[in-house]
Amino acid sequence: MSRKPWDLAFSAEPEEVAALRRVMRLHLGLWGLHEVTDGAQLCVSELVSNVITHVGNGTPATLAVSMNGTYLRIEVHDPDTRALPTLMAADADSEGGRGMALVDALADRWGVQLRPDRKVTWCELATGLTSPTGHVEGPGVTRAQAFLDLYAATKQRCRSSLGRLSTAVAEEAVIDVIADFLHWLRAHGCDVDEVLDRAQMHFEEELSGSEL
């Protein structure tokens, strides 16, 4: 799976935080990184709130998201190179100081980079990926991969030394598998549309469960 870096310019204002969280959830869903979505959203909230509090409301900033190996990297860029985020031990009655403490608890690592024209506050979260372009090996994915390997062998699409399918070949194999199952359902008098709807519902329920 290709996970290309992306960035989004925004104005550091409280009302922007919810929108940035939604954008993060959408992109991580497309990347198949549902299991780190909640943590990533919280990190975005705290990094942006840190800019609002310590640099100023309305500060022009940028959210940049990328993969660093198998880690999800989140960066927030702002123009103030003097207001550096610090990790403080905030007590129960403190109104501030918890932001970077929360990032420190959620992320595997974080830091600050100073550049000539801006400051970059970043954090990285472990994704559970086995490779930067791979996928999280849930039971359903593992079963599907095993079936695709077997299906590819029966269709003689791979050489004698069968390995993992490329994404492009696997996508075509998935289409063939679905089409063959639809033929099987029709031949056995089943309602194809109903089965597809039930499969979609089952998929969405499992997806929602993995995001909790």
Coordinates of C-alpha atoms in Angstrom, one line a residue:
M1 CA 0.0 0.0 0.0
S2 CA 1.3 3.4 -0.9
R3 CA 1.2 6.0 1.9
K4 CA 2.3 9.2 0.4
P5 CA 3.2 12.1 2.7
W6 CA 0.6 15.0 2.9
D7 CA 0.3 18.3 4.5
L8 CA -2.4 20.8 5.2
A9 CA -2.1 24.5 6.0
F10 CA -4.5 25.9 8.6
S11 CA -5.0 28.7 11.0
A12 CA -4.3 27.7 14.6
E13 CA -7.7 28.4 16.1
P14 CA -9.8 26.2 18.5
E15 CA -12.5 25.6 15.9
E16 CA -9.9 24.1 13.5
V17 CA -9.0 21.3 15.9
A18 CA -12.1 19.2 15.2
A19 CA -11.7 19.6 11.4
L20 CA -8.0 18.5 11.6
R21 CA -9.0 15.5 13.7
R22 CA -11.6 14.5 11.0
V23 CA -9.0 14.9 8.3
M24 CA -6.6 12.7 10.3
R25 CA -9.2 10.0 10.8
L26 CA -10.1 10.0 7.1
H27 CA -6.5 9.7 5.9
L28 CA -5.5 7.0 8.4
G29 CA -8.6 5.1 7.4
L30 CA -7.4 5.2 3.7
W31 CA -4.0 4.1 4.9
G32 CA -5.5 1.2 6.8
L33 CA -4.1 2.4 10.1
H34 CA -7.3 2.3 12.1
E35 CA -5.6 1.1 15.3
V36 CA -3.6 4.2 15.8
T37 CA -6.3 6.7 14.8
D38 CA -7.5 7.6 18.3
G39 CA -3.9 8.3 19.5
A40 CA -3.0 10.2 16.4
Q41 CA -6.1 12.4 16.7
L42 CA -5.3 13.2 20.3
C43 CA -1.7 14.1 19.4
V44 CA -2.9 16.4 16.7
S45 CA -5.3 18.1 19.2
E46 CA -2.5 18.6 21.7
L47 CA 0.1 19.8 19.2
V48 CA -2.3 22.3 17.6
S49 CA -3.6 23.5 21.0
N50 CA 0.0 24.0 22.1
V51 CA 0.5 26.4 19.1
I52 CA -2.8 28.3 20.0
T53 CA -1.8 28.6 23.7
H54 CA 1.9 29.4 23.4
V55 CA 2.3 31.1 20.0
G56 CA -1.1 32.7 19.5
N57 CA -4.6 32.2 18.3
G58 CA -4.8 32.5 14.5
T59 CA -1.2 31.6 13.9
P60 CA -0.6 30.3 10.4
A61 CA 0.5 26.7 10.8
T62 CA 0.8 23.4 8.9
L63 CA 0.0 19.8 9.7
A64 CA 2.2 17.3 7.9
V65 CA 1.8 13.5 8.1
S66 CA 4.1 10.9 6.7
M67 CA 5.5 7.5 7.4
N68 CA 9.0 7.1 9.0
G69 CA 9.7 3.5 8.4
T70 CA 6.8 1.7 10.2
Y71 CA 6.1 4.7 12.4
L72 CA 3.4 7.3 11.7
R73 CA 5.0 10.7 11.9
I74 CA 2.9 13.8 12.8
E75 CA 4.3 17.3 12.5
V76 CA 2.9 20.7 13.3
H77 CA 4.8 23.6 11.8
D78 CA 4.5 27.2 13.1
P79 CA 6.6 30.4 12.6
D80 CA 7.7 31.0 16.2
T81 CA 11.2 29.6 16.9
R82 CA 11.2 31.0 20.4
A83 CA 8.2 29.4 22.0
L84 CA 9.5 25.8 22.5
P85 CA 7.2 23.1 23.8
T86 CA 8.4 21.6 27.1
L87 CA 7.3 18.6 29.1
M88 CA 6.1 19.7 32.5
A89 CA 4.8 17.8 35.4
A90 CA 1.3 19.2 35.7
D91 CA -0.5 18.5 39.0
A92 CA -4.2 17.8 39.3
D93 CA -5.1 21.4 39.8
S94 CA -3.0 22.8 37.0
E95 CA -4.9 24.3 34.0
G96 CA -1.9 23.9 31.6
G97 CA 1.1 21.8 31.1
R98 CA -0.7 18.6 30.2
G99 CA -0.5 18.9 26.5
M100 CA 3.0 17.6 25.8
A101 CA 2.7 15.2 28.8
L102 CA -0.2 13.6 26.9
V103 CA 1.8 13.5 23.7
D104 CA 4.7 12.0 25.6
A105 CA 2.4 9.2 26.9
L106 CA 0.7 8.5 23.6
A107 CA 3.6 8.7 21.2
D108 CA 6.7 6.4 21.1
R109 CA 8.9 9.5 20.6
W110 CA 8.6 13.2 20.0
G111 CA 10.7 16.3 19.6
V112 CA 11.2 19.8 18.2
Q113 CA 13.2 20.8 15.2
L114 CA 14.2 24.5 14.6
R115 CA 14.5 25.7 11.1
P116 CA 15.4 29.2 9.8
D117 CA 11.8 30.2 9.3
R118 CA 9.8 27.9 11.5
K119 CA 9.6 25.4 14.3
V120 CA 8.5 21.8 13.8
T121 CA 7.0 19.9 16.7
W122 CA 6.7 16.2 15.8
C123 CA 5.8 12.9 17.3
E124 CA 5.8 9.3 16.0
L125 CA 3.5 6.4 16.8
A126 CA 4.2 2.7 16.2
T127 CA 1.7 1.3 13.7
G128 CA 2.1 -2.4 14.0
L129 CA 3.2 -2.6 10.3
T130 CA 5.8 -5.1 9.3
S131 CA 7.0 -2.8 6.5
P132 CA 6.3 0.8 5.5
T133 CA 4.1 -0.3 2.6
G134 CA 2.6 -3.3 4.3
H135 CA -0.6 -3.7 6.3
V136 CA -1.5 -4.6 9.8
E137 CA -1.9 -8.3 10.0
G138 CA -5.4 -8.8 11.4
P139 CA -7.0 -12.3 11.2
G140 CA -9.2 -11.4 8.3
V141 CA -6.2 -10.0 6.3
T142 CA -4.2 -13.1 7.0
R143 CA -7.0 -15.4 5.9
A144 CA -7.6 -13.3 2.7
Q145 CA -3.8 -13.4 1.9
A146 CA -3.6 -17.1 2.2
F147 CA -6.7 -17.6 0.0
L148 CA -5.3 -15.2 -2.6
D149 CA -2.0 -17.1 -2.7
L150 CA -3.9 -20.3 -3.2
Y151 CA -6.2 -18.7 -5.8
A152 CA -3.3 -17.3 -7.7
A153 CA -1.7 -20.8 -7.8
T154 CA -4.8 -22.4 -9.2
K155 CA -5.1 -19.7 -11.9
Q156 CA -1.4 -20.1 -12.7
R157 CA -0.7 -16.5 -12.4
C158 CA 2.5 -16.9 -10.5
R159 CA 5.6 -18.7 -11.1
S160 CA 6.5 -22.0 -9.4
S161 CA 8.1 -20.2 -6.5
L162 CA 4.9 -18.5 -5.3
G163 CA 5.5 -15.6 -3.0
R164 CA 3.4 -12.7 -1.7
L165 CA 1.3 -11.1 -4.4
S166 CA 2.0 -7.6 -5.4
T167 CA -0.8 -5.1 -4.7
A168 CA -1.7 -4.8 -8.3
V169 CA -1.9 -8.5 -9.0
A170 CA -3.7 -9.1 -5.7
E171 CA -6.3 -6.5 -6.6
E172 CA -7.0 -8.3 -9.9
A173 CA -7.2 -11.6 -8.0
V174 CA -9.7 -10.2 -5.5
I175 CA -11.9 -9.1 -8.4
D176 CA -11.7 -12.5 -9.9
V177 CA -12.5 -14.2 -6.6
I178 CA -15.5 -12.0 -6.0
A179 CA -16.8 -12.6 -9.6
D180 CA -16.4 -16.3 -9.2
F181 CA -18.3 -16.3 -5.9
L182 CA -21.1 -14.3 -7.5
H183 CA -21.3 -16.9 -10.2
W184 CA -21.5 -19.6 -7.6
L185 CA -24.2 -17.8 -5.6
R186 CA -26.3 -17.3 -8.8
A187 CA -25.9 -21.0 -9.8
H188 CA -27.2 -22.0 -6.3
G189 CA -30.2 -19.7 -6.5
C190 CA -29.0 -17.1 -4.0
D191 CA -29.8 -13.4 -4.1
V192 CA -26.5 -11.9 -5.2
D193 CA -27.4 -8.3 -4.2
E194 CA -28.5 -9.4 -0.7
V195 CA -25.3 -11.3 -0.1
L196 CA -23.2 -8.3 -1.2
D197 CA -25.2 -6.1 1.1
R198 CA -24.7 -8.5 4.0
A199 CA -21.0 -8.8 3.3
Q200 CA -20.7 -4.9 3.2
M201 CA -22.5 -4.7 6.5
H202 CA -20.3 -7.3 8.1
F203 CA -17.2 -5.5 6.8
E204 CA -18.3 -2.2 8.2
E205 CA -19.2 -3.7 11.6
E206 CA -15.8 -5.2 11.9
L207 CA -14.2 -1.9 10.8
S208 CA -16.1 0.0 13.4
G209 CA -15.2 -2.5 16.1
S210 CA -11.5 -2.1 15.3
E211 CA -11.7 1.6 15.7
L212 CA -13.2 1.4 19.2

